[in-house]
Coordinates of C-alpha atoms and ligand atoms in Angstrom, one line a residue:
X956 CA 11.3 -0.2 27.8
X957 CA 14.3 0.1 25.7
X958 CA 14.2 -2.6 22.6
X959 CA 17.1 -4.4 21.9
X960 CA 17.4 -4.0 18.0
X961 CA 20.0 -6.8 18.0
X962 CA 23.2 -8.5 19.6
X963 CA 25.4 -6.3 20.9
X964 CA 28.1 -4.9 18.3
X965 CA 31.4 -4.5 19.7
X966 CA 34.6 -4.2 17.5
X967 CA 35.8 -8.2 18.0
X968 CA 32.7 -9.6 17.9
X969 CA 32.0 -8.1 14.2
X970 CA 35.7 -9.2 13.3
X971 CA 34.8 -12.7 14.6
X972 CA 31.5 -12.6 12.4
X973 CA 33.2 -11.0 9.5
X974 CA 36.4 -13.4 9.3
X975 CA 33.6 -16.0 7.5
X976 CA 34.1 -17.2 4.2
X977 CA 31.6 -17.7 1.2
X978 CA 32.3 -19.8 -1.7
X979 CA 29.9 -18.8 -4.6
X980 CA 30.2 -20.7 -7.5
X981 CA 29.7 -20.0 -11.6
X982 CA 25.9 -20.8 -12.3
X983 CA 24.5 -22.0 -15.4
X984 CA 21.0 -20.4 -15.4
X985 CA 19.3 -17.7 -13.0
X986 CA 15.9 -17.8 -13.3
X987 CA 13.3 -16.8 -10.8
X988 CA 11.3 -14.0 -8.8
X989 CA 13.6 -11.4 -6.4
X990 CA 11.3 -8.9 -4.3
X991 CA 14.5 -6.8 -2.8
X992 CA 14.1 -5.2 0.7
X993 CA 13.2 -2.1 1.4
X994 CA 15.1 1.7 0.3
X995 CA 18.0 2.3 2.2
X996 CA 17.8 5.7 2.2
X997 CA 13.8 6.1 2.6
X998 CA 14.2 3.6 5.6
X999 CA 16.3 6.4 7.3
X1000 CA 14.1 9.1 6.3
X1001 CA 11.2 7.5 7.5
X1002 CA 12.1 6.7 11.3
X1003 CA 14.1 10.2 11.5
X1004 CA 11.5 12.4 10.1
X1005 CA 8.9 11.1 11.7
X1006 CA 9.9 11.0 15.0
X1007 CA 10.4 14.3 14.9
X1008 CA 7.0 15.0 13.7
X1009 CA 3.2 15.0 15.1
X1010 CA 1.4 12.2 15.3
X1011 CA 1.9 8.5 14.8
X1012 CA 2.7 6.7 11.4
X1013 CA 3.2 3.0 10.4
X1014 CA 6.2 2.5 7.6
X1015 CA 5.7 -0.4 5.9
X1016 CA 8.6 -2.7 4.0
X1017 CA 11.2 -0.7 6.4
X1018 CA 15.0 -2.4 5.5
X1019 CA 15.7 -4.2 9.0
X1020 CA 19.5 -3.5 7.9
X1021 CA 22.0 -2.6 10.1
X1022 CA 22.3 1.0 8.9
X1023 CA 18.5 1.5 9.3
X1024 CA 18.4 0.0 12.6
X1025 CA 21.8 2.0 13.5
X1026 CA 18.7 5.1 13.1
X1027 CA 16.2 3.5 14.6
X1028 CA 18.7 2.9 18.1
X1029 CA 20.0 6.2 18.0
X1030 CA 16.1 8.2 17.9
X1031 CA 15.2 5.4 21.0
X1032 CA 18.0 6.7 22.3
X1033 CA 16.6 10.2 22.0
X1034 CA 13.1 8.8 24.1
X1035 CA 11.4 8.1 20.6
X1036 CA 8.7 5.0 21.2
X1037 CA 8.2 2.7 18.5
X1038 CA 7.1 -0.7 17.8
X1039 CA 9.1 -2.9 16.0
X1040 CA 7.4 -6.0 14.1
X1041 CA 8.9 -9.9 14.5
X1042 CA 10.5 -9.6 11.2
X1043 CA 11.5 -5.9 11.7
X1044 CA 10.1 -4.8 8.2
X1045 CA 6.9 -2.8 10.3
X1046 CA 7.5 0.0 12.0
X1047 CA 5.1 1.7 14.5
X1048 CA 6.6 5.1 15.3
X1049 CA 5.1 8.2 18.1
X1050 CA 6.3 11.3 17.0
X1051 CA 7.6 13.5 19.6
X1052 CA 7.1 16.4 17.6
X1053 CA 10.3 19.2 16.3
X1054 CA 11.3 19.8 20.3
X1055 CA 10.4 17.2 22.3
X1056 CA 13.4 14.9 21.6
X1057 CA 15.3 14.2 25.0
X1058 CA 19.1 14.7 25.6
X1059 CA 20.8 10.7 25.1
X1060 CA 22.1 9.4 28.5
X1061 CA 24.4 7.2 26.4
X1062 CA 26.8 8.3 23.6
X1063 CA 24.7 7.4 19.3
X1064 CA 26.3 4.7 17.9
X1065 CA 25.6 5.0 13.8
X1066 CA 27.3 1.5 13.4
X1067 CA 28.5 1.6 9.9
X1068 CA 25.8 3.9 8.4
X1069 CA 26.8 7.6 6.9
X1070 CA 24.0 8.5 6.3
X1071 CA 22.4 7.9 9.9
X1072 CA 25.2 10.4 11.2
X1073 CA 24.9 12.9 8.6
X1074 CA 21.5 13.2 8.9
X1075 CA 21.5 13.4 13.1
X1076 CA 24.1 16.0 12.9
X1077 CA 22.1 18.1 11.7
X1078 CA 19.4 17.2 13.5
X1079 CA 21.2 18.0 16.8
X1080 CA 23.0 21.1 16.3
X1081 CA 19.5 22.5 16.6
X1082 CA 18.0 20.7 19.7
X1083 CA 18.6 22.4 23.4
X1084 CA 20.6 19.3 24.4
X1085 CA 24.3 17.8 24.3
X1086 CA 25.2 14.7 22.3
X1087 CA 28.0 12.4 20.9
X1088 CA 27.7 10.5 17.7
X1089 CA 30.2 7.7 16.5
X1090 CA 30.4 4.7 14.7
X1091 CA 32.6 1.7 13.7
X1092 CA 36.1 2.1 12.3
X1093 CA 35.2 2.9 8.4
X1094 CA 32.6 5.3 9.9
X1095 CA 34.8 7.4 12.1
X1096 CA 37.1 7.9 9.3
X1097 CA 35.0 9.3 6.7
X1098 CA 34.8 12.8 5.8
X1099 CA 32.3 14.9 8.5
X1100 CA 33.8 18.7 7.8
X1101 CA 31.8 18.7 4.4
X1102 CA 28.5 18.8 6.9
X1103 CA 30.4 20.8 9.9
X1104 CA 31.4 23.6 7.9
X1105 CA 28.1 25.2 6.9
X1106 CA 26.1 23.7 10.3
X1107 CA 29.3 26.3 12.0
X1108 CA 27.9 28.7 9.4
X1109 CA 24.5 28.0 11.0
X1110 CA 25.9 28.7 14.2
X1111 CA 26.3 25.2 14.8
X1112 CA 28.7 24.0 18.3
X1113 CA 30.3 20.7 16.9
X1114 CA 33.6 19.1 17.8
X1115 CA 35.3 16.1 16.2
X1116 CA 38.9 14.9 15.6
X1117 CA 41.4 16.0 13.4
X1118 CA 39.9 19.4 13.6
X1119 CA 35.8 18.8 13.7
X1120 CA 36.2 16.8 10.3
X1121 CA 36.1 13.1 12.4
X1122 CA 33.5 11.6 14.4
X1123 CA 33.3 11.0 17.7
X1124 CA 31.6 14.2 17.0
X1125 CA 30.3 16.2 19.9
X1126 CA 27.5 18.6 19.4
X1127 CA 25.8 21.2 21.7
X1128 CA 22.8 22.3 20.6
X1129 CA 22.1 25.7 20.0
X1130 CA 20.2 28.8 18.5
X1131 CA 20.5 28.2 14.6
X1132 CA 20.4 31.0 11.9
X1133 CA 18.9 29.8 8.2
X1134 CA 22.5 30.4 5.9
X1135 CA 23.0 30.9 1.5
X1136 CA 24.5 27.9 1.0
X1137 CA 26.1 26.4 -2.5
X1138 CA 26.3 22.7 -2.2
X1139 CA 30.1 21.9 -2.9
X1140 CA 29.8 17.9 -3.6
X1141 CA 26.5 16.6 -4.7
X1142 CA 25.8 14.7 -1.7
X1143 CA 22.0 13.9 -0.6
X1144 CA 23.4 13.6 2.9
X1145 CA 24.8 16.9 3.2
X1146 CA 21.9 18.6 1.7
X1147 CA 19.4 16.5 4.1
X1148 CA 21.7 17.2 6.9
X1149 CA 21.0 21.2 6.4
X1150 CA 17.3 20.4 5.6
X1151 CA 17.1 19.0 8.9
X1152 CA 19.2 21.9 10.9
X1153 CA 17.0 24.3 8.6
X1154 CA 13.8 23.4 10.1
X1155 CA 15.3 24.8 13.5
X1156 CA 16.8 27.8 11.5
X1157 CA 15.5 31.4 12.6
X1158 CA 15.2 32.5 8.9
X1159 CA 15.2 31.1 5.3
X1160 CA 17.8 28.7 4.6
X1161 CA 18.7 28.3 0.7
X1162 CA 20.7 25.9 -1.2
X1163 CA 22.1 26.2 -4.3
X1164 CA 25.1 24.2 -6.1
X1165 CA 25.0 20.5 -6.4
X1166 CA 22.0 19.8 -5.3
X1167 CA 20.8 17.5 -7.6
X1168 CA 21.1 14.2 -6.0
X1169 CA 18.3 12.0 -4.3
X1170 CA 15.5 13.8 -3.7
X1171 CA 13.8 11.7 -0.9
X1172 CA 14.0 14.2 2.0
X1173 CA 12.8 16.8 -0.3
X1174 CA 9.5 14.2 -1.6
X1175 CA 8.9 13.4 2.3
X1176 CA 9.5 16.2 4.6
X1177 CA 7.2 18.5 1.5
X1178 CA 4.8 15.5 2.1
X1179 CA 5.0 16.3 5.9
X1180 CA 3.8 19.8 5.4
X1181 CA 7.3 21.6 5.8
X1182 CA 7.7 25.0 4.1
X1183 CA 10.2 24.5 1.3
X1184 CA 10.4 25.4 -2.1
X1185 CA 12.5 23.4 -4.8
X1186 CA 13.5 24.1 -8.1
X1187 CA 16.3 22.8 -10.6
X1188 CA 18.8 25.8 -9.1
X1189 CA 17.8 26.4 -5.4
X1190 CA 15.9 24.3 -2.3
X1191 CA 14.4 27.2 0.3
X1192 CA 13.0 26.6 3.4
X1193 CA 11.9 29.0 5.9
X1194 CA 12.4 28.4 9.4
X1195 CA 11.8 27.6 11.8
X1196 CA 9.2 24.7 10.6
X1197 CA 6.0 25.2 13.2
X1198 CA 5.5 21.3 13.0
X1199 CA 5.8 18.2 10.5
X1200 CA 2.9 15.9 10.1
X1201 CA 3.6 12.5 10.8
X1202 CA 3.0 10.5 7.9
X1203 CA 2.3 6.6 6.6
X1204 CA 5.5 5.5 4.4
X1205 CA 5.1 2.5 2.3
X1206 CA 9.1 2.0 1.4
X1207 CA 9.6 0.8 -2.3
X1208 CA 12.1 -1.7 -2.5
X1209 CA 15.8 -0.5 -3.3
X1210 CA 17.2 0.2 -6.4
X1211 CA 20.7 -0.1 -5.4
X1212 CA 19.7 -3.6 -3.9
X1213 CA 18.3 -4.7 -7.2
X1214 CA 21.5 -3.0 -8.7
X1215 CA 23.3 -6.6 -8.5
X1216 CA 20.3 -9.0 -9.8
X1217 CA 20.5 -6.5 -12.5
X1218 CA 23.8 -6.6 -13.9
X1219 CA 23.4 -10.3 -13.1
X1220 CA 20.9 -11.1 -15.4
X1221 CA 22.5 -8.9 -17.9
X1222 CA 25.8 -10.9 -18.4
X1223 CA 24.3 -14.1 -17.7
X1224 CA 23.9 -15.6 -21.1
X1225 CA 20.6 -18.1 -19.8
X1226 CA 19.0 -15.6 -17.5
X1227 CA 15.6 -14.0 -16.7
X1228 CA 14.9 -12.4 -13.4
X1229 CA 11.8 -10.4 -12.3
X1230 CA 12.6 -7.9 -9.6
X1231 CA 9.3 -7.0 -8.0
X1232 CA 8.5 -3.4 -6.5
X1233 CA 11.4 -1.3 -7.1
X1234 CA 11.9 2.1 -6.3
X1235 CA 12.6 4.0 -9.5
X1236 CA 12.7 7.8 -8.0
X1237 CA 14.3 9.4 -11.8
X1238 CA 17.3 10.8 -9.1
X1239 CA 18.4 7.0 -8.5
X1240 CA 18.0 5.2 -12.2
X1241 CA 21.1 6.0 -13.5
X1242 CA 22.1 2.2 -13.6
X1243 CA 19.0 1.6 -15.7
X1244 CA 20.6 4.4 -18.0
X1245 CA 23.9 2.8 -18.2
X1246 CA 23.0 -1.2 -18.9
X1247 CA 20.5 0.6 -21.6
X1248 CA 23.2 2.3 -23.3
X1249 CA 25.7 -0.3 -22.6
X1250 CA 23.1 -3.1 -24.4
X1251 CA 20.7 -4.6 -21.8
X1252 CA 17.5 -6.1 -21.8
X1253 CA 15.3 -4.5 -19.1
X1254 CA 11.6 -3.8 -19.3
X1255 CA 9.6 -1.4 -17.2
X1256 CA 6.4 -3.3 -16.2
X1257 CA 3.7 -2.0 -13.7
X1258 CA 4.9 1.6 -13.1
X1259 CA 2.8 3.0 -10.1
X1260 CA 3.1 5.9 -7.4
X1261 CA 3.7 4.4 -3.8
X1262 CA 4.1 7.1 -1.1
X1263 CA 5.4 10.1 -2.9
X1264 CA 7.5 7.1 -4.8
X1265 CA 7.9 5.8 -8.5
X1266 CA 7.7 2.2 -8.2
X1267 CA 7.8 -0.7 -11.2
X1268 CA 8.5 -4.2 -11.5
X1269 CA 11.9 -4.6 -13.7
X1270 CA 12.6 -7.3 -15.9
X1271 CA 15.9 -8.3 -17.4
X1272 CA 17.1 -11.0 -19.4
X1273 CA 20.1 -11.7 -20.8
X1274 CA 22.0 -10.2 -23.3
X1275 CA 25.6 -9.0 -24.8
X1276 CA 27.0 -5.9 -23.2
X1277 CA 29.3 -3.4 -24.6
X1278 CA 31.9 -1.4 -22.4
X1279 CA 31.1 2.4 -21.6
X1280 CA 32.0 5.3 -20.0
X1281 CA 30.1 6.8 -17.1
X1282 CA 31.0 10.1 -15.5
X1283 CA 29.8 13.8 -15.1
X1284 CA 26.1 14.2 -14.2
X1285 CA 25.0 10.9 -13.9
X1286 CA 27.4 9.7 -11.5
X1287 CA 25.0 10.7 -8.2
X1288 CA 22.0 9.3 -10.0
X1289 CA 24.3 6.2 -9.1
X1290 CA 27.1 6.9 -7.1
X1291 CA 26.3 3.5 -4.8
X1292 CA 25.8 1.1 -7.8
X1293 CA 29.5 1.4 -9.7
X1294 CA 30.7 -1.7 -7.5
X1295 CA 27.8 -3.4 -9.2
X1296 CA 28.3 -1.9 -12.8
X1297 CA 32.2 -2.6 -12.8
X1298 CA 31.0 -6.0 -12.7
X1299 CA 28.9 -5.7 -15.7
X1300 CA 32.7 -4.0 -17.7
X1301 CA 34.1 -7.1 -16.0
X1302 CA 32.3 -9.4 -18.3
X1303 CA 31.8 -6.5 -20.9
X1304 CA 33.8 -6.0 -24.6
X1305 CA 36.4 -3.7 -24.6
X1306 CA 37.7 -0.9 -22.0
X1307 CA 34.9 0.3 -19.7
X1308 CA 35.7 4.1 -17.7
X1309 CA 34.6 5.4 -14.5
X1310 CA 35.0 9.4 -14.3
X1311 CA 34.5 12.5 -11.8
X1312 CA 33.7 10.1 -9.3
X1313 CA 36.4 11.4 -6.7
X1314 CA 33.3 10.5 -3.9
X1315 CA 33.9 6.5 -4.2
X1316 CA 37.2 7.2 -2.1
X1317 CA 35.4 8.1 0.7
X1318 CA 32.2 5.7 1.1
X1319 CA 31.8 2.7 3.2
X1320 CA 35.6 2.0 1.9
X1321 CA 37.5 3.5 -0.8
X1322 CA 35.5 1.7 -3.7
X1323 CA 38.2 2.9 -6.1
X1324 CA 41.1 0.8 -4.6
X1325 CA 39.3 -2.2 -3.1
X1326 CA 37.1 -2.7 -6.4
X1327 CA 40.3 -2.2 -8.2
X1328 CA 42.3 -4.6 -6.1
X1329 CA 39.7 -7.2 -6.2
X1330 CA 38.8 -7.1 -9.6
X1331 CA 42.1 -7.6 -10.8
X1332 CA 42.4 -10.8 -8.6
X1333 CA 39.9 -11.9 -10.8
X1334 CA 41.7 -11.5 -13.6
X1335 CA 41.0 -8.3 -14.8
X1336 CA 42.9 -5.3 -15.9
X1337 CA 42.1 -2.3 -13.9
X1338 CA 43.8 0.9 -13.5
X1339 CA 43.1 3.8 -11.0
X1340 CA 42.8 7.1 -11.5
X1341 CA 42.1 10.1 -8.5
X1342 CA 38.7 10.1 -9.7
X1343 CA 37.6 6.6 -11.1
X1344 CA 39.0 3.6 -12.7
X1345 CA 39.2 1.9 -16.2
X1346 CA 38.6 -1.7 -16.5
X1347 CA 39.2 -4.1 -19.3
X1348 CA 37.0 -7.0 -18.9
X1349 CA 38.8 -10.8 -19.9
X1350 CA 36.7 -13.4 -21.6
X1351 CA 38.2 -15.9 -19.7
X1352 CA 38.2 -14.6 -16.0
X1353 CA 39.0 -16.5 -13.6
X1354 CA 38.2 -17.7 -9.9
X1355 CA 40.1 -16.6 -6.7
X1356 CA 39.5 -15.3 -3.3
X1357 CA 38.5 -12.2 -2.7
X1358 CA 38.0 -10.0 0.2
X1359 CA 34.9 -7.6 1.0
X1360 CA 36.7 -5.3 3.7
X1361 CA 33.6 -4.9 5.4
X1362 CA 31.7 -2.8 2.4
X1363 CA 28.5 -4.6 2.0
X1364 CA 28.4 -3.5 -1.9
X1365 CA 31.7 -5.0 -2.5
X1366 CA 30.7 -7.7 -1.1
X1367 CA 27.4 -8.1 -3.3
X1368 CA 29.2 -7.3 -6.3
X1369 CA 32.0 -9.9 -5.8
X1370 CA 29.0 -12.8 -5.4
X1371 CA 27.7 -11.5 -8.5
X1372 CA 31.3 -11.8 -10.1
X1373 CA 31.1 -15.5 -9.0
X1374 CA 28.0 -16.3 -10.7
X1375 CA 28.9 -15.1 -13.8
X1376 CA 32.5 -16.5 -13.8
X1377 CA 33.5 -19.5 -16.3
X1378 CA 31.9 -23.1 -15.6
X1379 CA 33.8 -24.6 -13.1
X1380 CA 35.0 -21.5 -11.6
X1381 CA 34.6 -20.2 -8.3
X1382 CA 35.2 -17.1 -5.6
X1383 CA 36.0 -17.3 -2.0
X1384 CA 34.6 -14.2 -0.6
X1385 CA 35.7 -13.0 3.0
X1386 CA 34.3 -10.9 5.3
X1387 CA 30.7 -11.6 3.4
X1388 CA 28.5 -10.6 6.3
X1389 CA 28.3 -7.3 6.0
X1390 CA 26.2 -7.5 3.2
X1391 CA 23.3 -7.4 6.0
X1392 CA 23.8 -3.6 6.4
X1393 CA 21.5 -3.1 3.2
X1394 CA 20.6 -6.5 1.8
X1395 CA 19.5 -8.8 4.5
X1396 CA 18.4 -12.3 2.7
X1397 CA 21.1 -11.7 -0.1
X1398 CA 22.6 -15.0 0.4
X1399 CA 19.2 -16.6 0.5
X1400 CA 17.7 -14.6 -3.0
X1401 CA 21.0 -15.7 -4.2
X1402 CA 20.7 -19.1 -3.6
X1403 CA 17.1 -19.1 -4.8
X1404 CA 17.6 -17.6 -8.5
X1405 CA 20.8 -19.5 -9.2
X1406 CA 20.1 -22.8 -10.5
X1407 CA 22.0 -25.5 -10.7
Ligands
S3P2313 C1 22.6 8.5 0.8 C2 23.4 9.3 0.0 C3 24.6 8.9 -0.7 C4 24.7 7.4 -0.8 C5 24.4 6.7 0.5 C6 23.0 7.1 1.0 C7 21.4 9.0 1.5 O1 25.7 9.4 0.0 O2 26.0 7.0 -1.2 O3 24.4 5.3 0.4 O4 20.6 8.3 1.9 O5 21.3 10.3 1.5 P1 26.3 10.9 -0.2 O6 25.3 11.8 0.3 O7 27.6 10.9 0.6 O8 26.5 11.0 -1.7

């Protein structure tokens, strides 16, 4: 029996959930506890990896977000069994094993999530069946020719819009060859997207370039017994895989999600915040690098191995930042968490500069303009550049309304922006709903830690 993973999503009734308004208002302490939900992008990995492996496995703290479920509904879809716990944060999953995924009757909805549809492409152009995959509006206008190209390469049969760069993307599945491959934009979706087409590859497939971005597919599908060999200049794998063992995934919390309690407790000048069981994988803590350099108080307490996973408990206090300037390497180790660290050159001395970070323009919105648009209703001074933004925080901001335009990290970062605003101050955030598609209980942790 199919599960119903939630209500059903159609354009008007998200617009009718998303036209809500939050008011979030300037708090004078934040003090407290903050276990954040499940990794994102180890919450994908998990339910697509291993239902494409042998055996059964259990994942543990899975995000119940609506990119994760997006995942989860479109590998059902695909005649994958699972059981789903009450709260959704236990997953029970059958493998089918690397060719026993069934053509979908229906055409794969990936919701809002990139990743989800990066990752299936891949995965399809090497099964013997035909499938569609689309998504909502921002989805179906991001950028899908950066995984298309080399899958064609592969001997991939995709079609999209504008050219097989757009989704609805239609894909038939067919005999892959492994390809040489240099890695043109450090993305950890493209390189898992020809991971996955690899392990159906006659022949070795190797990737070189920009590969250094989150190494999570790499840690999990090496865990699951697939052939591949990484170093700092090349990942190989030869295909075809024989089989992946299914494996147990405890999921560390997210990094990114912790991203906002941790500016947060930065600027706040009466705050201390423990974040509990965070994953702190060395290709994602490039926020913990910045607020370091830029004069935070963090502490790493409790470091452990979960899973394959660096894990610790993170605690951060307040204390006076300075503005910086982030770009070059170090913007993939934290390409998802700049909505959260303008916040912290918000309320930061001097002029603070985002660099080579071209890739905002194209996530869940372009990050560039809406953060800069936003930002400077709060009184800011922002200017834009191709690749980034400069931003001169104000020492006396100021509250107004805001809009998220559906991206749930704008919209965390905004709420953040509230709680730090002067006394009396507040912000009127629209559209905050869609923080659920990787922080479900935001509003609640939120409520929780700010005191009044
Ligand atoms: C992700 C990779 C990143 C990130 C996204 C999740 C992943 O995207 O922004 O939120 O799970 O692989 P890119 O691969 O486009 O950089």
């Amino acid at each position: 029996m199919k599960i119903a993973l939630r209500e059903p999503k159609t354009e008007e009734v998200r617009e009718i959930k998303t036209a809500k308004t939050i008011t979030i208002k300037a708090t004078p302490r934040l003090r407290g506890e903050i276990t954040v939900p499940g990794d994102k992008s180890i919450s994908h990995r998990s339910i697509i990896f291993n239902a494409i492996a042998n055996g059964s496995a259990r994942i543990t703290n899975f995000l119940p977000g609506e990119d994760c479920l997006s995942s989860l509904d479109c590998m059902q879809a695909m005649g994958v069994a699972f059981e789903l716990s009450e709260d959704k944060r236990e997953v029970k999953i059958e493998g089918v094993g690397l060719h026993g995924l069934k053509e979908p009757g229906e055409v794969l909805n990936a919701g809002n999530s990139g990743t989800t549809t990066r990752l299936l492409v891949g995965l399809l152009s090497g099964q013997n069946f035909f499938s569609i995959l689309t998504g909502d509006m921002s989805l179906r206008s991001r950028p899908m020719g950066r995984v298309i190209g080399p899958l064609k390469e592969m001997g991939a049969q995709i079609w999209g819009r504008k050219g097989d760069t757009l989704a609805p993307l239609a894909i038939k599945g067919s005999p892959l060859k492994g390809v040489d491959y240099a890695l043109p934009v450090a993305s950890a979706q493209l390189k898992s997207c020809l991971l996955l087409a690899a392990l159906y590859a006659e022949g070795e497939t190797r990737l070189t370039g920009l590969i250094a971005s989150r190494d999570h597919t790499e840690r999990m599908l090496s865990a699951m017994g697939t052939p591949l060999r990484v170093s700092e200049t090349e990942i190989v794998v030869a295909g075809p895989a024989s089989r992946l063992q299914a494996q147990n995934v405890e999921i560390p919390g997210d990094i990114s999600s912790a991203a906002f309690w941790l500016v947060a407790a930065s600027v706040h000048p009466d705050a201390d915040l423990l974040l509990k069981n965070v994953g702190v994988n060395p290709t994602r803590t490039g926020i913990i690098d910045v607020l370091n350099e830029m004069g935070a108080d963090l502490t790493r307490l409790n470091e452990r191995e979960v899973a394959g996973e660096p894990v610790a408990d993170l605690r951060v206090r307040s204390a006076r930042l300075r503005a910086t300037t982030i770009g070059g390497a170090i913007i993939p180790r934290l390409v998802d968490e700049i909505p959260a660290l303008a916040v912290a050159a918000l309320f930061s001395q001097g002029r603070s500069v985002v660099q080579d970070a071209a890739e905002l323009r194209v996530k869940e919105t372009d990050r560039i303009a809406t953060i800069a648009s936003e930002f400077a209703r709060l009184g800011a001074t922002v200017e834009t550049q191709l690749d980034g933004l400069s931003l001169i925080g104000r020492p006396k901001l100021q509250g107004n309304t805001v809009k998220s335009f559906g991206d749930h990290r704008l919209a965390m970062a905004l709420a953040i922006a509230g709680l730090l605003l002067p006394k009396g101050e507040a912000v009127q955030i629209e559209d905050y709903a869609c923080a659920d598609v990787s922080y479900p209980g935001f509003w609640e942790d939120l409520e929780r830690v700010a005191e009044e």
